[in-house]
Amino acid sequence: MLDTSARLLRLLSLLQTRRDWSSADLAERLGVAPRTVRRDVERLRSLGYPVHSAPGVAGGYRLGAGAELPPLLLDDEEAVAVAVGLRTAANGTVTGIEETSLRALAKLEQVLPARLRHRVNTLQTHTVRINRDGPTVDADVLTRIAAACRDREQLRFDYTGHGGETACRRADPHSLVTKGSRWYLVAWDADRRDWRTFRADRMSLRTPNGPRFAPREPPAPDVAAWVQHRLAHDMWPFEARFLLHAPAERVAGGVSGAVEPLDGERCVLTLRGDDPHLMAVVVAFLDVDFEVLEPVELKERLRALGSRLISV
């Protein structure tokens, strides 16, 4: 009995991770025969879980939304409260749990009855928050993107670029990454044939989604670090490294850059920016001896700056 109960919980968890499962895939994941999967599905149905099935070679199982909320040990009021709380957290009011809240919200809204979903939407529509800085993204948009990532469905959307231009894009979504108050979609751009990041607040989703796609290896093992590096490169395309003849602790508090200690008397400073001349000014006014490691072109800017200062 214990094995059966544990298997049912595992089956329910699998059904919530993506929209459609074949009987063979479920049997392989659970380590049982397809006949056992069919029996376990019937057990879930008897408990009130709306597990739909489709016959044929391409058929399988799907956990859907029923006329009543499945027995998740939540009554209607609790379900509404949880959904609203998850939407609020997904919008970044609580730091550090945005992505987790969005995953939980996608699971909950998959089985939330229409009457309760309407109550959640009504409450969110007529709730106003003060002092919300930066761009905002509707929780429904984030949920649709997260569901497309889960179900491996291509997204079609109108995207507004940094300069205000809008274009239709097609992308195979991989994951959502949050940084501060902004959400970024990591996706394979179907037209440019490369990995891209898209700001979710600049996306206007089209309906319906595009076709299913085969999963790809992500652009890096750590997708969040990849997004961080890409954003830094796009925002600050110029990088310079300096050898400073001063202890790292003396420099670290006086400059916005990465300081790497070499020994007790020297350190390496890495600066990123969009204006090489400004970077030359910053390092010149640190009041320490230094050498330019890279790029060599920056040496000429510093020499010119020194000549102007001497001539004053």
CSV table of C-alpha atoms in Angstrom, one decimal:
chain,number,residue,atom,x,y,z
A,1,MET,CA,0.0,0.0,0.0
A,2,LEU,CA,2.8,2.4,0.9
A,3,ASP,CA,4.5,1.7,-2.5
A,4,THR,CA,1.2,2.4,-4.3
A,5,SER,CA,0.6,5.7,-2.4
A,6,ALA,CA,4.2,6.8,-3.1
A,7,ARG,CA,3.8,5.9,-6.8
A,8,LEU,CA,0.5,7.9,-7.0
A,9,LEU,CA,2.1,11.0,-5.6
A,10,ARG,CA,5.0,10.6,-8.1
A,11,LEU,CA,2.5,10.1,-11.0
A,12,LEU,CA,0.6,13.2,-9.9
A,13,SER,CA,3.8,15.2,-9.8
A,14,LEU,CA,4.8,14.1,-13.3
A,15,LEU,CA,1.3,15.0,-14.7
A,16,GLN,CA,1.8,18.5,-13.3
A,17,THR,CA,5.3,19.1,-14.9
A,18,ARG,CA,4.1,19.1,-18.5
A,19,ARG,CA,0.8,19.1,-20.3
A,20,ASP,CA,0.8,15.7,-22.1
A,21,TRP,CA,2.3,12.3,-21.2
A,22,SER,CA,2.2,9.1,-23.1
A,23,SER,CA,1.5,5.9,-21.2
A,24,ALA,CA,4.9,4.5,-22.2
A,25,ASP,CA,6.7,7.6,-20.9
A,26,LEU,CA,4.9,7.5,-17.6
A,27,ALA,CA,5.6,3.8,-17.3
A,28,GLU,CA,9.3,4.3,-17.9
A,29,ARG,CA,9.5,7.1,-15.4
A,30,LEU,CA,7.7,5.1,-12.7
A,31,GLY,CA,9.4,1.8,-13.5
A,32,VAL,CA,6.1,-0.1,-13.9
A,33,ALA,CA,4.1,-1.6,-16.8
A,34,PRO,CA,1.7,0.5,-18.8
A,35,ARG,CA,-1.2,-1.6,-17.3
A,36,THR,CA,-0.1,-0.4,-13.8
A,37,VAL,CA,-0.2,3.2,-15.1
A,38,ARG,CA,-3.8,2.8,-16.3
A,39,ARG,CA,-4.8,1.5,-12.9
A,40,ASP,CA,-3.0,4.3,-11.1
A,41,VAL,CA,-4.7,6.9,-13.3
A,42,GLU,CA,-8.1,5.4,-12.4
A,43,ARG,CA,-7.1,5.7,-8.7
A,44,LEU,CA,-6.4,9.4,-9.2
A,45,ARG,CA,-9.7,9.9,-11.0
A,46,SER,CA,-11.5,8.2,-8.1
A,47,LEU,CA,-9.8,10.7,-5.8
A,48,GLY,CA,-11.2,13.6,-7.8
A,49,TYR,CA,-8.2,14.5,-10.0
A,50,PRO,CA,-9.4,15.2,-13.6
A,51,VAL,CA,-6.9,13.1,-15.6
A,52,HIS,CA,-8.0,13.1,-19.3
A,53,SER,CA,-6.9,10.5,-21.8
A,54,ALA,CA,-6.7,10.3,-25.5
A,55,PRO,CA,-6.7,6.9,-27.4
A,56,GLY,CA,-4.4,6.0,-30.3
A,57,VAL,CA,-0.6,6.0,-31.0
A,58,ALA,CA,-0.4,9.8,-30.3
A,59,GLY,CA,-2.7,9.5,-27.2
A,60,GLY,CA,-1.7,9.9,-23.6
A,61,TYR,CA,-2.7,11.5,-20.3
A,62,ARG,CA,-3.3,15.1,-19.3
A,63,LEU,CA,-4.1,16.7,-16.0
A,64,GLY,CA,-6.9,19.1,-16.7
A,65,ALA,CA,-9.2,21.5,-14.9
A,66,GLY,CA,-12.4,20.0,-13.5
A,67,ALA,CA,-15.8,21.3,-12.6
A,68,GLU,CA,-14.6,21.3,-9.0
A,69,LEU,CA,-11.2,22.0,-7.5
A,70,PRO,CA,-9.3,18.7,-7.0
A,71,PRO,CA,-8.7,17.6,-3.4
A,72,LEU,CA,-5.5,19.6,-2.7
A,73,LEU,CA,-6.6,20.1,0.9
A,74,LEU,CA,-7.6,23.7,-0.1
A,75,ASP,CA,-11.1,25.1,0.0
A,76,ASP,CA,-12.2,27.8,-2.4
A,77,GLU,CA,-11.2,30.7,-0.2
A,78,GLU,CA,-7.8,29.2,0.4
A,79,ALA,CA,-7.2,28.5,-3.3
A,80,VAL,CA,-8.0,32.1,-4.2
A,81,ALA,CA,-5.7,33.4,-1.4
A,82,VAL,CA,-2.9,31.2,-2.6
A,83,ALA,CA,-3.3,32.2,-6.2
A,84,VAL,CA,-3.4,35.9,-5.4
A,85,GLY,CA,-0.4,35.5,-3.1
A,86,LEU,CA,1.6,33.7,-5.8
A,87,ARG,CA,0.8,36.3,-8.4
A,88,THR,CA,1.9,39.1,-6.0
A,89,ALA,CA,5.1,37.3,-5.2
A,90,ALA,CA,5.8,36.5,-8.9
A,91,ASN,CA,5.6,40.3,-9.6
A,92,GLY,CA,8.6,40.8,-7.3
A,93,THR,CA,7.2,42.1,-4.0
A,94,VAL,CA,9.1,39.5,-2.1
A,95,THR,CA,12.8,39.3,-3.2
A,96,GLY,CA,14.2,35.8,-4.0
A,97,ILE,CA,11.0,33.8,-4.6
A,98,GLU,CA,9.7,35.2,-7.9
A,99,GLU,CA,10.6,32.3,-10.0
A,100,THR,CA,9.5,29.7,-7.4
A,101,SER,CA,6.2,31.5,-7.1
A,102,LEU,CA,5.7,31.5,-10.9
A,103,ARG,CA,6.3,27.8,-11.1
A,104,ALA,CA,3.8,27.1,-8.3
A,105,LEU,CA,1.3,29.5,-9.9
A,106,ALA,CA,1.5,27.7,-13.3
A,107,LYS,CA,0.7,24.4,-11.5
A,108,LEU,CA,-2.2,25.8,-9.5
A,109,GLU,CA,-3.8,27.7,-12.4
A,110,GLN,CA,-3.7,24.6,-14.5
A,111,VAL,CA,-6.3,22.9,-12.3
A,112,LEU,CA,-8.1,26.0,-10.9
A,113,PRO,CA,-11.8,26.0,-11.9
A,114,ALA,CA,-13.0,28.9,-14.1
A,115,ARG,CA,-15.2,30.3,-11.3
A,116,LEU,CA,-12.2,30.7,-9.0
A,117,ARG,CA,-9.9,32.0,-11.7
A,118,HIS,CA,-12.5,34.7,-12.4
A,119,ARG,CA,-12.4,35.7,-8.7
A,120,VAL,CA,-8.6,35.9,-8.7
A,121,ASN,CA,-8.6,38.0,-11.9
A,122,THR,CA,-11.2,40.4,-10.5
A,123,LEU,CA,-9.3,40.9,-7.3
A,124,GLN,CA,-6.0,41.5,-9.1
A,125,THR,CA,-7.7,44.0,-11.5
A,126,HIS,CA,-9.0,46.2,-8.7
A,127,THR,CA,-6.0,46.1,-6.5
A,128,VAL,CA,-3.6,49.0,-6.8
A,129,ARG,CA,-0.1,49.1,-5.3
A,130,ILE,CA,1.9,52.3,-4.5
A,131,ASN,CA,5.6,52.9,-5.2
A,132,ARG,CA,6.0,50.1,-7.8
A,133,ASP,CA,9.2,51.2,-9.6
A,134,GLY,CA,10.3,49.9,-13.0
A,135,PRO,CA,8.4,48.0,-15.7
A,136,THR,CA,5.7,45.5,-14.7
A,137,VAL,CA,4.5,42.3,-16.3
A,138,ASP,CA,1.0,40.9,-16.0
A,139,ALA,CA,1.0,37.6,-14.1
A,140,ASP,CA,-1.1,36.0,-16.8
A,141,VAL,CA,1.6,36.7,-19.4
A,142,LEU,CA,4.3,35.2,-17.1
A,143,THR,CA,2.1,32.1,-16.5
A,144,ARG,CA,1.5,31.7,-20.3
A,145,ILE,CA,5.3,31.9,-20.9
A,146,ALA,CA,6.0,29.5,-18.1
A,147,ALA,CA,3.4,27.0,-19.5
A,148,ALA,CA,5.0,27.3,-23.0
A,149,CYS,CA,8.4,26.5,-21.5
A,150,ARG,CA,6.9,23.5,-19.7
A,151,ASP,CA,5.0,22.2,-22.7
A,152,ARG,CA,7.7,23.0,-25.3
A,153,GLU,CA,5.4,25.1,-27.4
A,154,GLN,CA,6.8,27.9,-29.7
A,155,LEU,CA,5.8,31.4,-28.7
A,156,ARG,CA,4.7,34.0,-31.2
A,157,PHE,CA,4.8,37.6,-30.0
A,158,ASP,CA,5.2,41.2,-30.9
A,159,TYR,CA,8.4,42.5,-29.3
A,160,THR,CA,9.3,46.2,-28.7
A,161,GLY,CA,13.0,46.8,-28.9
A,162,HIS,CA,15.1,49.3,-27.0
A,163,GLY,CA,14.6,51.9,-29.6
A,164,GLY,CA,10.8,51.6,-29.6
A,165,GLU,CA,10.5,49.5,-32.8
A,166,THR,CA,8.2,46.6,-32.8
A,167,ALA,CA,8.5,43.3,-34.7
A,168,CYS,CA,6.9,39.9,-34.7
A,169,ARG,CA,9.1,37.2,-33.3
A,170,ARG,CA,9.0,33.4,-33.1
A,171,ALA,CA,11.0,31.7,-30.3
A,172,ASP,CA,11.2,28.3,-28.6
A,173,PRO,CA,11.1,29.2,-24.9
A,174,HIS,CA,13.5,27.5,-22.4
A,175,SER,CA,13.1,29.4,-19.1
A,176,LEU,CA,12.3,32.6,-17.3
A,177,VAL,CA,15.0,34.4,-15.3
A,178,THR,CA,14.2,37.3,-12.9
A,179,LYS,CA,16.7,40.1,-12.2
A,180,GLY,CA,15.5,42.8,-9.9
A,181,SER,CA,12.1,43.9,-11.0
A,182,ARG,CA,12.5,42.5,-14.5
A,183,TRP,CA,11.7,39.2,-16.1
A,184,TYR,CA,13.7,37.8,-19.0
A,185,LEU,CA,12.8,34.9,-21.3
A,186,VAL,CA,15.7,32.7,-22.5
A,187,ALA,CA,14.6,31.3,-25.8
A,188,TRP,CA,15.9,29.9,-29.1
A,189,ASP,CA,15.1,32.6,-31.8
A,190,ALA,CA,13.5,30.6,-34.6
A,191,ASP,CA,14.3,33.3,-37.2
A,192,ARG,CA,17.9,34.3,-36.1
A,193,ARG,CA,18.8,30.7,-35.3
A,194,ASP,CA,20.5,31.6,-32.0
A,195,TRP,CA,19.8,31.9,-28.3
A,196,ARG,CA,18.3,35.3,-27.3
A,197,THR,CA,16.9,37.0,-24.2
A,198,PHE,CA,13.6,38.9,-24.3
A,199,ARG,CA,12.3,41.2,-21.7
A,200,ALA,CA,8.8,39.9,-20.7
A,201,ASP,CA,7.4,43.4,-20.2
A,202,ARG,CA,8.2,44.2,-23.9
A,203,MET,CA,6.4,41.0,-25.2
A,204,SER,CA,2.8,41.0,-26.5
A,205,LEU,CA,1.9,37.4,-26.8
A,206,ARG,CA,-0.1,36.2,-29.8
A,207,THR,CA,-2.7,33.4,-29.7
A,208,PRO,CA,-2.5,30.5,-30.3
A,209,ASN,CA,1.0,29.3,-29.6
A,210,GLY,CA,3.1,27.9,-32.3
A,211,PRO,CA,4.0,24.2,-32.9
A,212,ARG,CA,5.7,21.9,-30.4
A,213,PHE,CA,9.5,21.7,-30.6
A,214,ALA,CA,12.2,19.3,-29.6
A,215,PRO,CA,14.2,20.4,-26.6
A,216,ARG,CA,17.7,21.9,-27.0
A,217,GLU,CA,20.7,22.1,-24.8
A,218,PRO,CA,20.6,25.5,-23.0
A,219,PRO,CA,23.2,28.1,-24.0
A,220,ALA,CA,25.1,27.4,-20.7
A,221,PRO,CA,24.7,25.0,-17.8
A,222,ASP,CA,23.9,28.0,-15.5
A,223,VAL,CA,21.2,29.9,-17.5
A,224,ALA,CA,20.9,32.7,-14.8
A,225,ALA,CA,24.7,33.4,-15.0
A,226,TRP,CA,24.4,33.4,-18.8
A,227,VAL,CA,21.7,36.0,-18.7
A,228,GLN,CA,23.7,38.1,-16.2
A,229,HIS,CA,26.7,38.0,-18.5
A,230,ARG,CA,24.7,38.8,-21.6
A,231,LEU,CA,22.9,41.8,-20.0
A,232,ALA,CA,26.2,43.1,-18.7
A,233,HIS,CA,27.8,42.8,-22.2
A,234,ASP,CA,24.8,44.4,-23.9
A,235,MET,CA,24.6,47.3,-21.5
A,236,TRP,CA,28.4,47.8,-21.0
A,237,PRO,CA,30.2,46.6,-24.2
A,238,PHE,CA,33.6,48.1,-23.3
A,239,GLU,CA,35.8,46.2,-20.8
A,240,ALA,CA,39.2,47.3,-19.5
A,241,ARG,CA,41.6,45.7,-17.0
A,242,PHE,CA,44.2,47.5,-14.9
A,243,LEU,CA,47.0,46.4,-12.6
A,244,LEU,CA,46.8,48.6,-9.6
A,245,HIS,CA,49.8,49.0,-7.2
A,246,ALA,CA,47.7,49.2,-4.1
A,247,PRO,CA,46.0,46.7,-1.8
A,248,ALA,CA,42.6,45.4,-2.9
A,249,GLU,CA,40.8,46.7,0.2
A,250,ARG,CA,42.0,50.2,-0.4
A,251,VAL,CA,40.5,50.2,-3.9
A,252,ALA,CA,37.3,48.2,-3.5
A,253,GLY,CA,35.3,50.9,-1.7
A,254,GLY,CA,36.1,53.7,-4.1
A,255,VAL,CA,35.3,52.3,-7.5
A,256,SER,CA,32.4,50.4,-9.2
A,257,GLY,CA,34.2,47.4,-10.7
A,258,ALA,CA,35.5,44.0,-10.0
A,259,VAL,CA,38.7,44.0,-7.8
A,260,GLU,CA,40.8,40.9,-7.7
A,261,PRO,CA,43.7,40.8,-5.2
A,262,LEU,CA,47.0,39.5,-6.4
A,263,ASP,CA,49.0,40.0,-3.2
A,264,GLY,CA,49.2,42.4,-0.3
A,265,GLU,CA,50.3,45.3,-2.4
A,266,ARG,CA,48.7,44.8,-5.8
A,267,CYS,CA,45.3,44.0,-7.4
A,268,VAL,CA,43.6,43.8,-10.7
A,269,LEU,CA,40.6,46.1,-11.5
A,270,THR,CA,38.1,45.3,-14.2
A,271,LEU,CA,35.8,48.0,-15.4
A,272,ARG,CA,32.9,47.8,-17.8
A,273,GLY,CA,31.2,50.7,-19.5
A,274,ASP,CA,30.1,52.4,-22.7
A,275,ASP,CA,32.6,55.3,-22.7
A,276,PRO,CA,36.3,54.4,-22.7
A,277,HIS,CA,37.2,58.1,-22.0
A,278,LEU,CA,35.1,58.1,-18.8
A,279,MET,CA,36.8,54.8,-17.7
A,280,ALA,CA,40.2,56.5,-18.2
A,281,VAL,CA,39.2,59.3,-16.0
A,282,VAL,CA,37.9,57.0,-13.3
A,283,VAL,CA,41.1,55.0,-13.0
A,284,ALA,CA,43.3,58.1,-13.2
A,285,PHE,CA,41.6,59.7,-10.2
A,286,LEU,CA,42.0,56.6,-8.0
A,287,ASP,CA,45.3,58.2,-6.8
A,288,VAL,CA,47.3,55.0,-7.2
A,289,ASP,CA,50.0,53.8,-9.6
A,290,PHE,CA,48.6,51.6,-12.3
A,291,GLU,CA,49.3,49.8,-15.6
A,292,VAL,CA,46.8,49.2,-18.4
A,293,LEU,CA,46.5,45.4,-19.1
A,294,GLU,CA,43.9,45.7,-21.8
A,295,PRO,CA,42.9,47.1,-24.2
A,296,VAL,CA,46.1,48.8,-25.3
A,297,GLU,CA,44.1,51.5,-27.1
A,298,LEU,CA,43.2,52.9,-23.6
A,299,LYS,CA,46.8,53.8,-23.0
A,300,GLU,CA,46.6,56.5,-25.7
A,301,ARG,CA,43.5,58.0,-24.1
A,302,LEU,CA,45.2,58.1,-20.7
A,303,ARG,CA,48.3,59.8,-22.3
A,304,ALA,CA,46.1,62.4,-23.9
A,305,LEU,CA,44.3,63.0,-20.6
A,306,GLY,CA,47.6,63.3,-18.8
A,307,SER,CA,48.9,65.9,-21.4
A,308,ARG,CA,45.8,68.0,-20.9
A,309,LEU,CA,46.1,67.9,-17.1
A,310,ILE,CA,49.7,68.9,-17.2
A,311,SER,CA,49.0,71.8,-19.5
A,312,VAL,CA,46.5,73.4,-17.1
